[in-house]
Tab-separated table of C-alpha atoms in Angstrom:
chain	number	residue	atom	x	y	z
A	1	MET	CA	-0.160	0.244	-0.062
A	2	ASP	CA	2.458	2.246	0.664
A	3	ASP	CA	4.603	1.880	-2.875
A	4	GLU	CA	0.783	2.674	-4.143
A	5	GLN	CA	0.598	5.632	-2.061
A	6	SER	CA	4.220	7.225	-2.944
A	7	ILE	CA	2.889	6.695	-6.911
A	8	ASN	CA	-0.253	8.307	-6.355
A	9	GLU	CA	1.937	11.360	-4.784
A	10	GLN	CA	4.495	11.316	-7.932
A	11	GLY	CA	1.547	10.873	-10.664
A	12	GLY	CA	-0.462	14.140	-8.717
A	13	ASP	CA	-3.915	12.829	-9.646
A	14	GLY	CA	-4.269	9.881	-7.635
A	15	VAL	CA	-7.068	8.628	-9.667
A	16	GLU	CA	-5.317	4.954	-9.118
A	17	SER	CA	-6.727	5.283	-6.163
A	18	ALA	CA	-10.471	6.514	-6.873
A	19	LYS	CA	-12.967	4.351	-4.973
A	20	SER	CA	-16.255	5.808	-6.643
A	21	ILE	CA	-17.011	7.639	-9.790
A	22	THR	CA	-17.298	10.940	-7.566
A	23	ASP	CA	-13.835	10.398	-5.828
A	24	ILE	CA	-12.316	9.983	-10.143
A	25	ALA	CA	-14.520	12.789	-10.656
A	26	LYS	CA	-12.051	14.775	-8.677
A	27	ARG	CA	-9.201	13.397	-9.482
A	28	VAL	CA	-9.514	13.924	-13.462
A	29	ASP	CA	-9.558	17.012	-15.458
A	30	LYS	CA	-12.694	17.943	-17.784
A	31	THR	CA	-12.181	17.552	-21.069
A	32	TRP	CA	-14.802	18.036	-23.235
A	33	VAL	CA	-18.844	19.901	-22.653
A	34	GLY	CA	-21.196	19.316	-24.856
A	35	GLY	CA	-24.166	17.837	-25.973
A	36	ILE	CA	-24.981	14.256	-26.602
A	37	ILE	CA	-28.059	14.317	-28.596
A	38	LEU	CA	-30.373	11.121	-28.947
A	39	LYS	CA	-33.648	11.530	-30.847
A	40	ASN	CA	-35.208	15.337	-30.179
A	41	SER	CA	-33.367	15.188	-26.285
A	42	LEU	CA	-30.133	16.506	-25.868
A	43	PHE	CA	-28.227	15.830	-22.621
A	44	PRO	CA	-25.446	17.999	-21.669
A	45	THR	CA	-22.111	16.239	-20.987
A	46	LYS	CA	-19.027	16.685	-19.470
A	47	LEU	CA	-16.087	14.024	-20.356
A	48	LEU	CA	-13.355	13.757	-17.810
A	49	LEU	CA	-10.719	11.847	-19.504
A	50	THR	CA	-9.353	8.559	-17.589
A	51	GLU	CA	-7.117	6.941	-20.134
A	52	GLY	CA	-6.365	7.331	-23.547
A	53	GLU	CA	-5.342	10.583	-26.243
A	54	ARG	CA	-6.529	14.047	-25.199
A	55	GLU	CA	-5.851	15.055	-28.946
A	56	VAL	CA	-9.311	13.061	-29.855
A	57	VAL	CA	-11.204	15.323	-28.236
A	58	GLU	CA	-9.935	18.134	-30.454
A	59	GLN	CA	-10.066	16.189	-33.526
A	60	LEU	CA	-13.140	14.019	-33.479
A	61	LEU	CA	-15.567	15.636	-30.820
A	62	LYS	CA	-17.500	17.967	-32.655
A	63	ASP	CA	-20.232	17.825	-35.398
A	64	GLU	CA	-20.540	18.692	-39.132
A	65	ASN	CA	-20.894	22.743	-37.784
A	66	ASP	CA	-17.940	22.816	-35.058
A	67	LYS	CA	-20.228	22.337	-32.703
A	68	PRO	CA	-19.911	19.981	-29.304
A	69	HIS	CA	-23.061	17.968	-30.668
A	70	LEU	CA	-22.724	14.086	-30.827
A	71	LYS	CA	-25.769	12.775	-31.890
A	72	ILE	CA	-25.698	9.043	-31.042
A	73	THR	CA	-27.425	7.338	-34.528
A	74	GLN	CA	-26.812	3.471	-33.817
A	75	ARG	CA	-27.282	0.966	-30.342
A	76	LEU	CA	-24.824	-1.709	-29.628
A	77	ARG	CA	-26.370	-4.190	-27.282
A	78	LEU	CA	-24.327	-5.140	-24.644
A	79	ASP	CA	-23.635	-8.886	-25.368
A	80	GLU	CA	-20.825	-10.781	-25.079
A	81	SER	CA	-19.474	-10.886	-28.402
A	82	LYS	CA	-20.133	-7.077	-29.210
A	83	LEU	CA	-18.019	-6.242	-25.867
A	84	GLU	CA	-15.049	-8.518	-26.780
A	85	ASP	CA	-15.554	-6.567	-30.150
A	86	VAL	CA	-15.217	-3.103	-28.639
A	87	SER	CA	-12.315	-4.414	-26.430
A	88	LYS	CA	-10.540	-5.677	-29.596
A	89	ARG	CA	-10.905	-2.171	-31.231
A	90	ILE	CA	-9.448	-0.399	-28.114
A	91	ASN	CA	-6.580	-2.932	-27.679
A	92	SER	CA	-6.005	-2.287	-31.856
A	93	SER	CA	-6.461	0.979	-32.507
A	94	SER	CA	-4.025	3.620	-33.495
A	95	SER	CA	-5.579	5.809	-30.714
A	96	HIS	CA	-8.560	5.640	-28.427
A	97	ALA	CA	-9.261	7.568	-25.220
A	98	ILE	CA	-11.919	6.647	-22.613
A	99	PHE	CA	-13.823	8.951	-20.049
A	100	LEU	CA	-15.948	9.260	-17.267
A	101	ALA	CA	-19.253	11.187	-18.942
A	102	LEU	CA	-21.026	13.285	-15.867
A	103	ALA	CA	-23.767	15.795	-16.203
A	104	ALA	CA	-22.898	19.014	-17.372
A	105	ALA	CA	-25.020	22.232	-16.331
A	106	SER	CA	-28.173	22.420	-18.323
A	107	GLY	CA	-27.335	26.326	-19.168
A	108	SER	CA	-23.398	25.033	-20.131
A	109	VAL	CA	-24.547	23.732	-23.837
A	110	ALA	CA	-26.601	25.530	-26.057
A	111	VAL	CA	-29.205	23.500	-28.283
A	112	PRO	CA	-28.249	23.640	-31.771
A	113	ASP	CA	-30.421	26.209	-33.933
A	114	GLY	CA	-33.306	25.307	-35.917
A	115	THR	CA	-34.307	21.849	-34.147
A	116	GLU	CA	-36.810	20.919	-31.832
A	117	VAL	CA	-34.138	19.288	-29.814
A	118	GLN	CA	-34.912	19.645	-25.860
A	119	SER	CA	-32.091	19.829	-23.349
A	120	ARG	CA	-32.887	16.898	-20.879
A	121	PRO	CA	-30.809	15.545	-17.656
A	122	LEU	CA	-28.226	13.416	-18.646
A	123	LYS	CA	-29.356	10.724	-15.903
A	124	ASN	CA	-32.592	9.931	-18.327
A	125	LEU	CA	-30.260	9.114	-21.260
A	126	VAL	CA	-28.566	6.765	-18.629
A	127	SER	CA	-31.356	5.324	-17.623
A	128	TYR	CA	-32.633	4.866	-21.347
A	129	LEU	CA	-29.561	2.419	-22.370
A	130	LYS	CA	-29.693	0.248	-18.714
A	131	GLN	CA	-33.443	-0.249	-19.791
A	132	LYS	CA	-31.922	-1.095	-23.704
A	133	GLU	CA	-29.445	-2.938	-22.425
A	134	ALA	CA	-27.102	-1.393	-25.011
A	135	ALA	CA	-24.556	1.217	-25.558
A	136	GLY	CA	-25.106	4.472	-27.581
A	137	VAL	CA	-23.138	4.480	-30.801
A	138	ILE	CA	-21.986	7.585	-32.525
A	139	SER	CA	-19.642	7.842	-35.955
A	140	LEU	CA	-17.328	10.644	-35.841
A	141	HIS	CA	-15.630	12.298	-38.651
A	142	ASN	CA	-13.869	15.418	-38.845
A	143	ARG	CA	-13.673	16.495	-42.662
A	144	GLU	CA	-10.929	18.648	-42.380
A	145	THR	CA	-8.715	16.209	-41.582
A	146	GLU	CA	-10.571	13.336	-42.558
A	147	GLN	CA	-10.196	11.219	-39.734
A	148	THR	CA	-12.888	9.234	-38.292
A	149	GLY	CA	-13.759	7.464	-35.466
A	150	VAL	CA	-16.511	5.956	-33.364
A	151	LEU	CA	-17.693	6.608	-29.957
A	152	TYR	CA	-19.406	4.336	-27.517
A	153	ALA	CA	-21.494	5.510	-24.903
A	154	PHE	CA	-21.498	2.660	-22.327
A	155	PRO	CA	-24.483	2.670	-19.303
A	156	PRO	CA	-23.128	1.551	-15.897
A	157	CYS	CA	-22.379	-2.383	-16.422
A	158	THR	CA	-19.656	-4.753	-15.688
A	159	PHE	CA	-18.025	-3.740	-19.163
A	160	SER	CA	-17.910	-0.097	-18.399
A	161	MET	CA	-16.463	-0.844	-14.569
A	162	ASP	CA	-13.931	-2.687	-16.084
A	163	LEU	CA	-13.069	-0.203	-18.066
A	164	LEU	CA	-12.709	2.393	-15.269
A	165	ARG	CA	-11.100	-0.343	-13.637
A	166	ARG	CA	-8.136	0.069	-15.823
A	167	VAL	CA	-7.162	3.340	-14.217
A	168	ALA	CA	-9.097	3.075	-10.553
A	169	MET	CA	-8.249	-0.479	-9.326
A	170	ASP	CA	-10.326	-0.176	-6.062
A	171	LEU	CA	-13.870	1.243	-7.754
A	172	THR	CA	-16.383	-0.499	-5.850
A	173	ASP	CA	-19.250	-1.699	-7.277
A	174	GLU	CA	-21.441	0.935	-4.791
A	175	GLY	CA	-18.956	3.572	-6.118
A	176	SER	CA	-20.761	2.892	-9.433
A	177	LYS	CA	-24.736	3.626	-8.462
A	178	ASP	CA	-24.523	7.195	-9.857
A	179	ASP	CA	-26.012	8.262	-12.773
A	180	HIS	CA	-22.924	8.717	-15.605
A	181	LEU	CA	-21.121	7.034	-18.781
A	182	VAL	CA	-18.481	5.578	-19.814
A	183	VAL	CA	-17.665	7.054	-23.375
A	184	VAL	CA	-15.250	4.786	-25.609
A	185	VAL	CA	-13.597	6.936	-28.485
A	186	VAL	CA	-11.731	4.793	-30.936
A	187	ARG	CA	-10.460	6.248	-34.302
A	188	GLY	CA	-10.291	5.093	-37.423
A	189	GLY	CA	-13.063	3.174	-38.767
């Protein structure tokens, strides 16, 4: 335990010893604030980078109008085989990023102009994905650089907790009850 303590002090952020989602949120920097859109709802969201490359944010996390709005276009069932595919993609991609997604203040994200989209709390999206036993899937494309990627938004489940435990080994299941998503971005098709 002493070794872990000294690593945390040297590392600065101490995310390794986080025991809850709230703990992780206190120890990790916010890297993106925007809206995840599903149908006619915009969910103000902040992403905190837990693992991977920060550049993914600047390069891929915006819509075709350069706004921080990401629209869920598909669902991925939380089947073992589908989750194994996602794990393989994370491990084989040229770059990836894993984020803890938490609710952002409702006024912090503007609703896209000229749309019938309403702002709703993130917990509504978390409940929807849990109920459907699915992750939200968003195709990402940067028109300037032609870079592509895929974003997966996982509700709290064994798979998403395991992704967070890659950096916070002491995370308890009790600490996973908060309304959050685990967002994975994999560069490339």
